[in-house]
Amino acid sequence: MAKQFTSLDAKHQEFIAEQHLFFVATADEGGRINLSPKGGDALRVLSPTRLVWRNLTGSGNETAGHLARVNRMTAMWCSFEKRPLILRAYGQARTVHPRDEDWDELDGHFPPHIGARQVYDMSIEMVQTSCGYQVPFMAFERDRDTLDKWADDRGPHGISAYWDERNRETIDGLPTGILPE
């Protein structure tokens, strides 16, 4: 049965730290809902009511476009390896770009990466756990290095050009704020 909490307790934080994958969902007032899987060393719990996750350059930029209009986000983790559990954090989030004043502080929680595009700073309003009984068992093999190699091959100028070409708008045409106007 689902249980609700006002913040992440120590057991929730331990569970999050054990997961190799999490999911993030956002939506604006209309248009498409975005649900993205995230892996690698991309998330930090800063307090029981605050988490940050770093977004690397990718094919879409839906989260930034959605948060510019409606600053709500859901993050979700589920256990594939141990006891069944699904954990969701609901809250409001803001997008921090490399040009923003607090970029260095927030991005500093993560190892350097040439493809770092945004950090999302989420204030948690509610946490919910549920059973996860139907989530299958799957074993973690390793993180992929494909995105790292892609970013290294492009270099800083190539990544900036990619942002300009592919990351300025969401699939629904919303501006993402990836580059200053």
Short mmCIF file of N, CA and C in Angstrom, two decimals:
data_model
loop_
_atom_site.label_atom_id
_atom_site.label_comp_id
_atom_site.label_asym_id
_atom_site.label_seq_id
_atom_site.Cartn_x
_atom_site.Cartn_y
_atom_site.Cartn_z
N MET A 1 0.83 -1.19 0.00
CA MET A 1 0.00 0.00 0.00
C MET A 1 0.88 1.25 0.00
N ALA A 2 0.39 2.27 -0.65
CA ALA A 2 1.14 3.52 -0.75
C ALA A 2 1.16 4.25 0.59
N LYS A 3 2.31 4.84 0.88
CA LYS A 3 2.47 5.66 2.08
C LYS A 3 3.04 7.01 1.65
N GLN A 4 2.58 8.05 2.32
CA GLN A 4 3.03 9.40 1.98
C GLN A 4 3.81 10.02 3.13
N PHE A 5 4.80 10.84 2.76
CA PHE A 5 5.70 11.49 3.71
C PHE A 5 5.89 12.94 3.28
N THR A 6 6.30 13.78 4.20
CA THR A 6 6.55 15.19 3.88
C THR A 6 7.98 15.43 3.41
N SER A 7 8.85 14.43 3.57
CA SER A 7 10.24 14.60 3.17
C SER A 7 10.90 13.22 3.02
N LEU A 8 12.12 13.24 2.52
CA LEU A 8 12.89 12.00 2.39
C LEU A 8 13.52 11.66 3.73
N ASP A 9 13.19 10.50 4.28
CA ASP A 9 13.85 10.10 5.52
C ASP A 9 15.15 9.37 5.18
N ALA A 10 15.86 8.92 6.19
CA ALA A 10 17.17 8.28 5.98
C ALA A 10 17.05 7.02 5.12
N LYS A 11 15.99 6.23 5.33
CA LYS A 11 15.81 5.01 4.53
C LYS A 11 15.53 5.33 3.07
N HIS A 12 14.74 6.39 2.84
CA HIS A 12 14.49 6.82 1.46
C HIS A 12 15.80 7.23 0.78
N GLN A 13 16.60 8.00 1.50
CA GLN A 13 17.86 8.48 0.93
C GLN A 13 18.82 7.31 0.65
N GLU A 14 18.83 6.35 1.52
CA GLU A 14 19.66 5.16 1.30
C GLU A 14 19.19 4.40 0.06
N PHE A 15 17.88 4.25 -0.08
CA PHE A 15 17.31 3.59 -1.25
C PHE A 15 17.70 4.32 -2.53
N ILE A 16 17.58 5.65 -2.54
CA ILE A 16 17.95 6.44 -3.72
C ILE A 16 19.42 6.22 -4.07
N ALA A 17 20.27 6.24 -3.07
CA ALA A 17 21.71 6.07 -3.31
C ALA A 17 22.04 4.71 -3.93
N GLU A 18 21.23 3.71 -3.67
CA GLU A 18 21.47 2.36 -4.19
C GLU A 18 21.03 2.18 -5.65
N GLN A 19 20.22 3.10 -6.16
CA GLN A 19 19.64 2.91 -7.49
C GLN A 19 20.58 3.40 -8.59
N HIS A 20 20.58 2.69 -9.71
CA HIS A 20 21.41 3.05 -10.86
C HIS A 20 20.63 3.88 -11.88
N LEU A 21 19.34 4.03 -11.65
CA LEU A 21 18.45 4.65 -12.61
C LEU A 21 17.34 5.38 -11.87
N PHE A 22 16.99 6.54 -12.38
CA PHE A 22 15.78 7.22 -11.89
C PHE A 22 15.06 7.83 -13.08
N PHE A 23 13.84 8.23 -12.86
CA PHE A 23 13.00 8.80 -13.91
C PHE A 23 12.52 10.17 -13.46
N VAL A 24 12.36 11.07 -14.44
CA VAL A 24 11.89 12.41 -14.16
C VAL A 24 10.73 12.71 -15.10
N ALA A 25 9.65 13.28 -14.56
CA ALA A 25 8.49 13.64 -15.36
C ALA A 25 8.16 15.11 -15.16
N THR A 26 7.84 15.77 -16.28
CA THR A 26 7.40 17.17 -16.27
C THR A 26 6.34 17.35 -17.35
N ALA A 27 5.61 18.45 -17.24
CA ALA A 27 4.62 18.80 -18.26
C ALA A 27 4.31 20.28 -18.14
N ASP A 28 3.95 20.89 -19.26
CA ASP A 28 3.46 22.26 -19.18
C ASP A 28 1.93 22.19 -19.10
N GLU A 29 1.26 23.29 -19.39
CA GLU A 29 -0.20 23.32 -19.26
C GLU A 29 -0.89 22.43 -20.28
N GLY A 30 -0.28 22.24 -21.40
CA GLY A 30 -0.83 21.42 -22.48
C GLY A 30 0.32 20.65 -23.09
N GLY A 31 0.11 20.16 -24.27
CA GLY A 31 1.21 19.46 -24.94
C GLY A 31 1.51 18.12 -24.32
N ARG A 32 2.70 17.65 -24.61
CA ARG A 32 3.09 16.30 -24.20
C ARG A 32 3.70 16.27 -22.80
N ILE A 33 3.47 15.19 -22.09
CA ILE A 33 4.14 14.94 -20.81
C ILE A 33 5.48 14.31 -21.15
N ASN A 34 6.53 14.76 -20.48
CA ASN A 34 7.85 14.18 -20.70
C ASN A 34 8.22 13.28 -19.53
N LEU A 35 8.66 12.08 -19.83
CA LEU A 35 9.14 11.13 -18.83
C LEU A 35 10.48 10.63 -19.32
N SER A 36 11.54 10.93 -18.58
CA SER A 36 12.90 10.60 -19.02
C SER A 36 13.62 9.73 -18.00
N PRO A 37 14.29 8.68 -18.48
CA PRO A 37 15.17 7.90 -17.61
C PRO A 37 16.51 8.62 -17.47
N LYS A 38 17.09 8.56 -16.29
CA LYS A 38 18.39 9.18 -16.02
C LYS A 38 19.27 8.18 -15.30
N GLY A 39 20.51 8.11 -15.69
CA GLY A 39 21.45 7.20 -15.06
C GLY A 39 22.77 7.90 -14.80
N GLY A 40 23.76 7.12 -14.45
CA GLY A 40 25.07 7.68 -14.16
C GLY A 40 25.09 8.44 -12.85
N ASP A 41 26.11 9.22 -12.67
CA ASP A 41 26.30 9.98 -11.43
C ASP A 41 25.63 11.34 -11.57
N ALA A 42 24.30 11.35 -11.55
CA ALA A 42 23.54 12.54 -11.93
C ALA A 42 22.67 13.15 -10.84
N LEU A 43 22.63 12.59 -9.64
CA LEU A 43 21.67 13.07 -8.64
C LEU A 43 22.31 13.17 -7.27
N ARG A 44 21.94 14.23 -6.54
CA ARG A 44 22.37 14.39 -5.16
C ARG A 44 21.17 14.81 -4.31
N VAL A 45 21.01 14.18 -3.17
CA VAL A 45 20.03 14.62 -2.19
C VAL A 45 20.76 15.60 -1.28
N LEU A 46 20.34 16.87 -1.30
CA LEU A 46 21.01 17.90 -0.51
C LEU A 46 20.41 18.04 0.88
N SER A 47 19.14 17.66 1.01
CA SER A 47 18.47 17.69 2.31
C SER A 47 17.22 16.82 2.18
N PRO A 48 16.51 16.59 3.27
CA PRO A 48 15.28 15.79 3.17
C PRO A 48 14.21 16.38 2.25
N THR A 49 14.33 17.68 1.94
CA THR A 49 13.34 18.31 1.07
C THR A 49 13.95 18.95 -0.17
N ARG A 50 15.17 18.56 -0.51
CA ARG A 50 15.82 19.17 -1.68
C ARG A 50 16.75 18.16 -2.35
N LEU A 51 16.60 18.09 -3.67
CA LEU A 51 17.54 17.30 -4.46
C LEU A 51 17.92 18.09 -5.70
N VAL A 52 19.08 17.76 -6.24
CA VAL A 52 19.52 18.34 -7.51
C VAL A 52 19.95 17.19 -8.41
N TRP A 53 19.69 17.37 -9.68
CA TRP A 53 20.21 16.41 -10.66
C TRP A 53 20.73 17.18 -11.85
N ARG A 54 21.84 16.67 -12.38
CA ARG A 54 22.49 17.34 -13.51
C ARG A 54 22.09 16.65 -14.80
N ASN A 55 21.74 17.47 -15.76
CA ASN A 55 21.31 17.00 -17.06
C ASN A 55 22.44 17.20 -18.07
N LEU A 56 22.80 16.14 -18.75
CA LEU A 56 23.81 16.22 -19.79
C LEU A 56 23.14 16.45 -21.14
N THR A 57 23.89 16.97 -22.07
CA THR A 57 23.38 17.25 -23.41
C THR A 57 22.81 15.98 -24.01
N GLY A 58 21.61 16.10 -24.57
CA GLY A 58 20.94 14.98 -25.18
C GLY A 58 20.09 15.44 -26.35
N SER A 59 19.35 14.52 -26.90
CA SER A 59 18.59 14.80 -28.12
C SER A 59 17.43 15.76 -27.89
N GLY A 60 16.84 15.76 -26.71
CA GLY A 60 15.73 16.66 -26.41
C GLY A 60 16.05 17.50 -25.20
N ASN A 61 15.19 18.47 -24.94
CA ASN A 61 15.40 19.37 -23.80
C ASN A 61 14.04 19.74 -23.20
N GLU A 62 13.21 18.73 -23.07
CA GLU A 62 11.82 18.94 -22.65
C GLU A 62 11.71 19.51 -21.23
N THR A 63 12.51 18.99 -20.31
CA THR A 63 12.39 19.39 -18.91
C THR A 63 12.57 20.89 -18.76
N ALA A 64 13.57 21.46 -19.40
CA ALA A 64 13.83 22.90 -19.29
C ALA A 64 12.66 23.71 -19.85
N GLY A 65 12.13 23.29 -20.98
CA GLY A 65 10.99 23.99 -21.58
C GLY A 65 9.75 23.93 -20.71
N HIS A 66 9.49 22.78 -20.12
CA HIS A 66 8.33 22.63 -19.25
C HIS A 66 8.48 23.47 -17.99
N LEU A 67 9.65 23.40 -17.34
CA LEU A 67 9.83 24.13 -16.09
C LEU A 67 9.79 25.65 -16.28
N ALA A 68 10.11 26.13 -17.47
CA ALA A 68 10.01 27.57 -17.74
C ALA A 68 8.56 28.04 -17.68
N ARG A 69 7.63 27.13 -17.86
CA ARG A 69 6.21 27.48 -17.86
C ARG A 69 5.49 27.00 -16.59
N VAL A 70 5.76 25.77 -16.18
CA VAL A 70 5.12 25.19 -15.00
C VAL A 70 6.22 24.46 -14.21
N ASN A 71 6.52 24.96 -13.04
CA ASN A 71 7.69 24.44 -12.32
C ASN A 71 7.36 23.26 -11.40
N ARG A 72 6.75 22.24 -11.95
CA ARG A 72 6.47 21.03 -11.17
C ARG A 72 7.23 19.86 -11.78
N MET A 73 7.63 18.96 -10.90
CA MET A 73 8.42 17.82 -11.33
C MET A 73 8.13 16.63 -10.42
N THR A 74 8.20 15.44 -11.00
CA THR A 74 8.15 14.21 -10.24
C THR A 74 9.41 13.41 -10.57
N ALA A 75 10.09 12.95 -9.53
CA ALA A 75 11.23 12.04 -9.70
C ALA A 75 10.81 10.69 -9.14
N MET A 76 11.25 9.61 -9.78
CA MET A 76 10.85 8.28 -9.36
C MET A 76 12.03 7.31 -9.44
N TRP A 77 12.11 6.45 -8.44
CA TRP A 77 13.09 5.37 -8.38
C TRP A 77 12.32 4.08 -8.16
N CYS A 78 12.79 2.99 -8.73
CA CYS A 78 12.19 1.70 -8.42
C CYS A 78 13.28 0.65 -8.32
N SER A 79 13.06 -0.28 -7.44
CA SER A 79 14.03 -1.33 -7.20
C SER A 79 13.85 -2.44 -8.21
N PHE A 80 14.94 -2.78 -8.88
CA PHE A 80 14.94 -3.91 -9.80
C PHE A 80 15.70 -5.10 -9.22
N GLU A 81 16.48 -4.87 -8.16
CA GLU A 81 17.40 -5.90 -7.68
C GLU A 81 17.05 -6.46 -6.30
N LYS A 82 16.50 -5.67 -5.43
CA LYS A 82 16.26 -6.13 -4.06
C LYS A 82 14.76 -6.21 -3.79
N ARG A 83 14.41 -5.90 -2.57
CA ARG A 83 12.99 -5.93 -2.20
C ARG A 83 12.22 -4.95 -3.07
N PRO A 84 10.99 -5.26 -3.43
CA PRO A 84 10.22 -4.38 -4.30
C PRO A 84 9.88 -3.07 -3.60
N LEU A 85 10.09 -1.98 -4.30
CA LEU A 85 9.75 -0.66 -3.78
C LEU A 85 9.78 0.34 -4.92
N ILE A 86 8.81 1.24 -4.93
CA ILE A 86 8.81 2.40 -5.81
C ILE A 86 8.76 3.62 -4.90
N LEU A 87 9.59 4.60 -5.19
CA LEU A 87 9.64 5.84 -4.42
C LEU A 87 9.49 7.01 -5.38
N ARG A 88 8.57 7.91 -5.07
CA ARG A 88 8.38 9.11 -5.87
C ARG A 88 8.55 10.34 -5.00
N ALA A 89 9.17 11.36 -5.59
CA ALA A 89 9.28 12.67 -4.94
C ALA A 89 8.55 13.67 -5.83
N TYR A 90 7.62 14.40 -5.25
CA TYR A 90 6.84 15.40 -5.98
C TYR A 90 7.26 16.78 -5.48
N GLY A 91 7.36 17.72 -6.41
CA GLY A 91 7.70 19.06 -5.96
C GLY A 91 7.81 20.05 -7.09
N GLN A 92 8.45 21.14 -6.76
CA GLN A 92 8.70 22.20 -7.72
C GLN A 92 10.20 22.26 -7.98
N ALA A 93 10.54 22.64 -9.20
CA ALA A 93 11.95 22.66 -9.57
C ALA A 93 12.25 23.89 -10.42
N ARG A 94 13.52 24.23 -10.43
CA ARG A 94 13.97 25.32 -11.28
C ARG A 94 15.17 24.84 -12.08
N THR A 95 15.33 25.44 -13.24
CA THR A 95 16.43 25.11 -14.14
C THR A 95 17.58 26.07 -13.88
N VAL A 96 18.77 25.53 -13.72
CA VAL A 96 19.97 26.34 -13.57
C VAL A 96 20.88 26.03 -14.76
N HIS A 97 21.22 27.08 -15.52
CA HIS A 97 22.08 26.95 -16.70
C HIS A 97 23.52 27.34 -16.35
N PRO A 98 24.48 26.95 -17.19
CA PRO A 98 25.88 27.32 -16.93
C PRO A 98 26.11 28.83 -16.79
N ARG A 99 25.27 29.66 -17.35
CA ARG A 99 25.43 31.12 -17.25
C ARG A 99 24.85 31.69 -15.95
N ASP A 100 24.12 30.89 -15.18
CA ASP A 100 23.45 31.37 -13.98
C ASP A 100 24.41 31.47 -12.80
N GLU A 101 24.10 32.38 -11.89
CA GLU A 101 24.96 32.70 -10.75
C GLU A 101 25.29 31.49 -9.89
N ASP A 102 24.34 30.61 -9.66
CA ASP A 102 24.59 29.47 -8.78
C ASP A 102 24.98 28.19 -9.51
N TRP A 103 25.33 28.30 -10.79
CA TRP A 103 25.76 27.12 -11.56
C TRP A 103 26.96 26.43 -10.91
N ASP A 104 28.01 27.19 -10.63
CA ASP A 104 29.24 26.57 -10.11
C ASP A 104 28.98 25.82 -8.81
N GLU A 105 28.16 26.40 -7.94
CA GLU A 105 27.84 25.74 -6.67
C GLU A 105 27.10 24.42 -6.90
N LEU A 106 26.06 24.45 -7.73
CA LEU A 106 25.24 23.25 -7.93
C LEU A 106 25.93 22.21 -8.81
N ASP A 107 26.56 22.64 -9.88
CA ASP A 107 27.28 21.71 -10.74
C ASP A 107 28.49 21.12 -10.01
N GLY A 108 28.99 21.84 -9.02
CA GLY A 108 30.13 21.37 -8.23
C GLY A 108 29.84 20.13 -7.41
N HIS A 109 28.59 19.75 -7.28
CA HIS A 109 28.24 18.51 -6.58
C HIS A 109 28.54 17.26 -7.41
N PHE A 110 28.90 17.46 -8.68
CA PHE A 110 29.10 16.36 -9.61
C PHE A 110 30.50 16.40 -10.20
N PRO A 111 30.98 15.26 -10.70
CA PRO A 111 32.27 15.27 -11.39
C PRO A 111 32.18 16.14 -12.65
N PRO A 112 33.26 16.77 -13.06
CA PRO A 112 33.22 17.59 -14.28
C PRO A 112 32.76 16.78 -15.49
N HIS A 113 31.99 17.40 -16.37
CA HIS A 113 31.55 16.76 -17.60
C HIS A 113 31.35 17.83 -18.66
N ILE A 114 31.97 17.62 -19.81
CA ILE A 114 31.91 18.59 -20.90
C ILE A 114 30.48 18.80 -21.41
N GLY A 115 29.62 17.81 -21.28
CA GLY A 115 28.26 17.91 -21.79
C GLY A 115 27.24 18.42 -20.78
N ALA A 116 27.68 18.92 -19.61
CA ALA A 116 26.73 19.41 -18.61
C ALA A 116 25.91 20.55 -19.19
N ARG A 117 24.61 20.43 -19.15
CA ARG A 117 23.71 21.36 -19.81
C ARG A 117 22.88 22.17 -18.82
N GLN A 118 22.35 21.51 -17.81
CA GLN A 118 21.55 22.15 -16.79
C GLN A 118 21.70 21.37 -15.49
N VAL A 119 21.40 22.05 -14.40
CA VAL A 119 21.17 21.38 -13.12
C VAL A 119 19.76 21.75 -12.72
N TYR A 120 19.00 20.76 -12.31
CA TYR A 120 17.63 21.00 -11.84
C TYR A 120 17.63 20.93 -10.32
N ASP A 121 17.10 21.97 -9.71
CA ASP A 121 17.07 22.13 -8.26
C ASP A 121 15.61 21.94 -7.83
N MET A 122 15.34 20.83 -7.16
CA MET A 122 13.97 20.45 -6.83
C MET A 122 13.69 20.59 -5.34
N SER A 123 12.62 21.30 -5.01
CA SER A 123 12.11 21.39 -3.65
C SER A 123 11.00 20.35 -3.52
N ILE A 124 11.19 19.43 -2.61
CA ILE A 124 10.26 18.31 -2.45
C ILE A 124 9.10 18.72 -1.55
N GLU A 125 7.89 18.48 -2.04
CA GLU A 125 6.68 18.79 -1.28
C GLU A 125 6.04 17.54 -0.68
N MET A 126 6.23 16.40 -1.37
CA MET A 126 5.66 15.16 -0.89
C MET A 126 6.48 13.99 -1.42
N VAL A 127 6.60 12.95 -0.62
CA VAL A 127 7.26 11.70 -0.99
C VAL A 127 6.23 10.60 -0.84
N GLN A 128 6.23 9.68 -1.79
CA GLN A 128 5.31 8.55 -1.71
C GLN A 128 6.04 7.27 -2.04
N THR A 129 5.79 6.24 -1.25
CA THR A 129 6.30 4.91 -1.57
C THR A 129 5.13 4.02 -1.94
N SER A 130 5.40 3.06 -2.80
CA SER A 130 4.40 2.05 -3.13
C SER A 130 5.12 0.71 -3.35
N CYS A 131 4.36 -0.34 -3.50
CA CYS A 131 4.90 -1.69 -3.39
C CYS A 131 5.90 -2.09 -4.46
N GLY A 132 5.65 -1.82 -5.70
CA GLY A 132 6.54 -2.26 -6.76
C GLY A 132 6.54 -3.76 -7.00
N TYR A 133 5.49 -4.45 -6.59
CA TYR A 133 5.44 -5.90 -6.71
C TYR A 133 5.50 -6.41 -8.15
N GLN A 134 5.09 -5.58 -9.10
CA GLN A 134 5.09 -6.03 -10.49
C GLN A 134 6.34 -5.59 -11.25
N VAL A 135 7.23 -4.85 -10.63
CA VAL A 135 8.48 -4.44 -11.27
C VAL A 135 9.39 -5.67 -11.36
N PRO A 136 9.91 -5.97 -12.54
CA PRO A 136 10.71 -7.20 -12.69
C PRO A 136 12.09 -7.09 -12.03
N PHE A 137 12.67 -8.23 -11.75
CA PHE A 137 14.06 -8.29 -11.32
C PHE A 137 14.93 -8.08 -12.56
N MET A 138 15.91 -7.21 -12.44
CA MET A 138 16.89 -7.02 -13.51
C MET A 138 18.22 -6.70 -12.85
N ALA A 139 19.28 -7.18 -13.42
CA ALA A 139 20.61 -6.95 -12.85
C ALA A 139 21.29 -5.80 -13.58
N PHE A 140 21.94 -4.94 -12.82
CA PHE A 140 22.72 -3.84 -13.38
C PHE A 140 24.04 -4.39 -13.90
N GLU A 141 24.37 -4.07 -15.14
CA GLU A 141 25.63 -4.53 -15.71
C GLU A 141 26.69 -3.44 -15.63
N ARG A 142 26.39 -2.25 -16.19
CA ARG A 142 27.33 -1.14 -16.14
C ARG A 142 26.66 0.09 -16.74
N ASP A 143 27.25 1.25 -16.47
CA ASP A 143 26.80 2.48 -17.12
C ASP A 143 27.30 2.50 -18.56
N ARG A 144 26.58 3.14 -19.43
CA ARG A 144 27.02 3.33 -20.82
C ARG A 144 28.00 4.50 -20.87
N ASP A 145 28.95 4.45 -21.78
CA ASP A 145 29.87 5.57 -21.97
C ASP A 145 29.63 6.29 -23.30
N THR A 146 28.57 5.94 -23.99
CA THR A 146 28.26 6.50 -25.30
C THR A 146 28.13 8.02 -25.27
N LEU A 147 27.38 8.56 -24.31
CA LEU A 147 27.18 10.01 -24.23
C LEU A 147 28.49 10.72 -23.89
N ASP A 148 29.30 10.13 -23.03
CA ASP A 148 30.60 10.72 -22.70
C ASP A 148 31.47 10.83 -23.95
N LYS A 149 31.54 9.76 -24.72
CA LYS A 149 32.35 9.76 -25.94
C LYS A 149 31.80 10.77 -26.95
N TRP A 150 30.49 10.82 -27.09
CA TRP A 150 29.86 11.75 -28.01
C TRP A 150 30.23 13.19 -27.65
N ALA A 151 30.12 13.54 -26.38
CA ALA A 151 30.44 14.90 -25.93
C ALA A 151 31.93 15.21 -26.13
N ASP A 152 32.78 14.29 -25.76
CA ASP A 152 34.22 14.50 -25.93
C ASP A 152 34.57 14.71 -27.40
N ASP A 153 33.96 13.93 -28.30
CA ASP A 153 34.23 14.08 -29.73
C ASP A 153 33.79 15.42 -30.27
N ARG A 154 32.69 15.95 -29.76
CA ARG A 154 32.18 17.24 -30.23
C ARG A 154 32.98 18.41 -29.68
N GLY A 155 33.40 18.31 -28.43
CA GLY A 155 34.10 19.43 -27.80
C GLY A 155 33.15 20.56 -27.44
N PRO A 156 33.63 21.57 -26.71
CA PRO A 156 32.75 22.66 -26.25
C PRO A 156 32.03 23.40 -27.37
N HIS A 157 32.71 23.70 -28.46
CA HIS A 157 32.07 24.44 -29.56
C HIS A 157 31.03 23.59 -30.27
N GLY A 158 31.32 22.31 -30.44
CA GLY A 158 30.37 21.41 -31.07
C GLY A 158 29.12 21.21 -30.23
N ILE A 159 29.31 21.16 -28.92
CA ILE A 159 28.15 21.02 -28.03
C ILE A 159 27.30 22.28 -28.07
N SER A 160 27.93 23.45 -28.04
CA SER A 160 27.18 24.71 -28.13
C SER A 160 26.40 24.78 -29.44
N ALA A 161 27.01 24.36 -30.53
CA ALA A 161 26.31 24.35 -31.82
C ALA A 161 25.13 23.37 -31.78
N TYR A 162 25.32 22.23 -31.13
CA TYR A 162 24.24 21.25 -31.00
C TYR A 162 23.09 21.85 -30.19
N TRP A 163 23.42 22.55 -29.08
CA TRP A 163 22.37 23.20 -28.30
C TRP A 163 21.57 24.14 -29.19
N ASP A 164 22.28 24.93 -30.01
CA ASP A 164 21.63 25.91 -30.87
C ASP A 164 20.73 25.22 -31.89
N GLU A 165 21.20 24.12 -32.44
CA GLU A 165 20.46 23.42 -33.49
C GLU A 165 19.33 22.54 -32.95
N ARG A 166 19.57 21.85 -31.83
CA ARG A 166 18.64 20.80 -31.39
C ARG A 166 17.98 21.00 -30.04
N ASN A 167 18.46 21.92 -29.21
CA ASN A 167 17.98 22.00 -27.83
C ASN A 167 17.28 23.31 -27.48
N ARG A 168 17.05 24.21 -28.44
CA ARG A 168 16.41 25.50 -28.16
C ARG A 168 14.92 25.38 -27.87
N GLU A 169 14.28 24.36 -28.44
CA GLU A 169 12.83 24.21 -28.28
C GLU A 169 12.49 22.77 -27.92
N THR A 170 11.37 22.62 -27.22
CA THR A 170 10.83 21.29 -26.95
C THR A 170 10.18 20.75 -28.21
N ILE A 171 9.74 19.51 -28.16
CA ILE A 171 9.04 18.94 -29.32
C ILE A 171 7.71 19.64 -29.59
N ASP A 172 7.19 20.36 -28.60
CA ASP A 172 5.96 21.14 -28.79
C ASP A 172 6.25 22.60 -29.13
N GLY A 173 7.52 22.94 -29.34
CA GLY A 173 7.89 24.30 -29.75
C GLY A 173 8.08 25.29 -28.61
N LEU A 174 8.17 24.82 -27.38
CA LEU A 174 8.39 25.74 -26.25
C LEU A 174 9.87 26.08 -26.14
N PRO A 175 10.20 27.33 -25.83
CA PRO A 175 11.60 27.69 -25.67
C PRO A 175 12.18 27.05 -24.40
N THR A 176 13.43 26.62 -24.47
CA THR A 176 14.07 25.95 -23.33
C THR A 176 15.02 26.84 -22.55
N GLY A 177 15.42 27.99 -23.12
CA GLY A 177 16.35 28.87 -22.44
C GLY A 177 17.78 28.35 -22.42
N ILE A 178 18.10 27.36 -23.26
CA ILE A 178 19.43 26.76 -23.24
C ILE A 178 20.52 27.76 -23.58
N LEU A 179 20.25 28.70 -24.48
CA LEU A 179 21.19 29.75 -24.84
C LEU A 179 20.55 31.10 -24.57
N PRO A 180 21.34 32.08 -24.16
CA PRO A 180 20.77 33.40 -23.93
C PRO A 180 20.20 33.94 -25.25
N GLU A 181 19.09 34.62 -25.15
CA GLU A 181 18.46 35.21 -26.36
C GLU A 181 19.11 36.50 -26.74
#
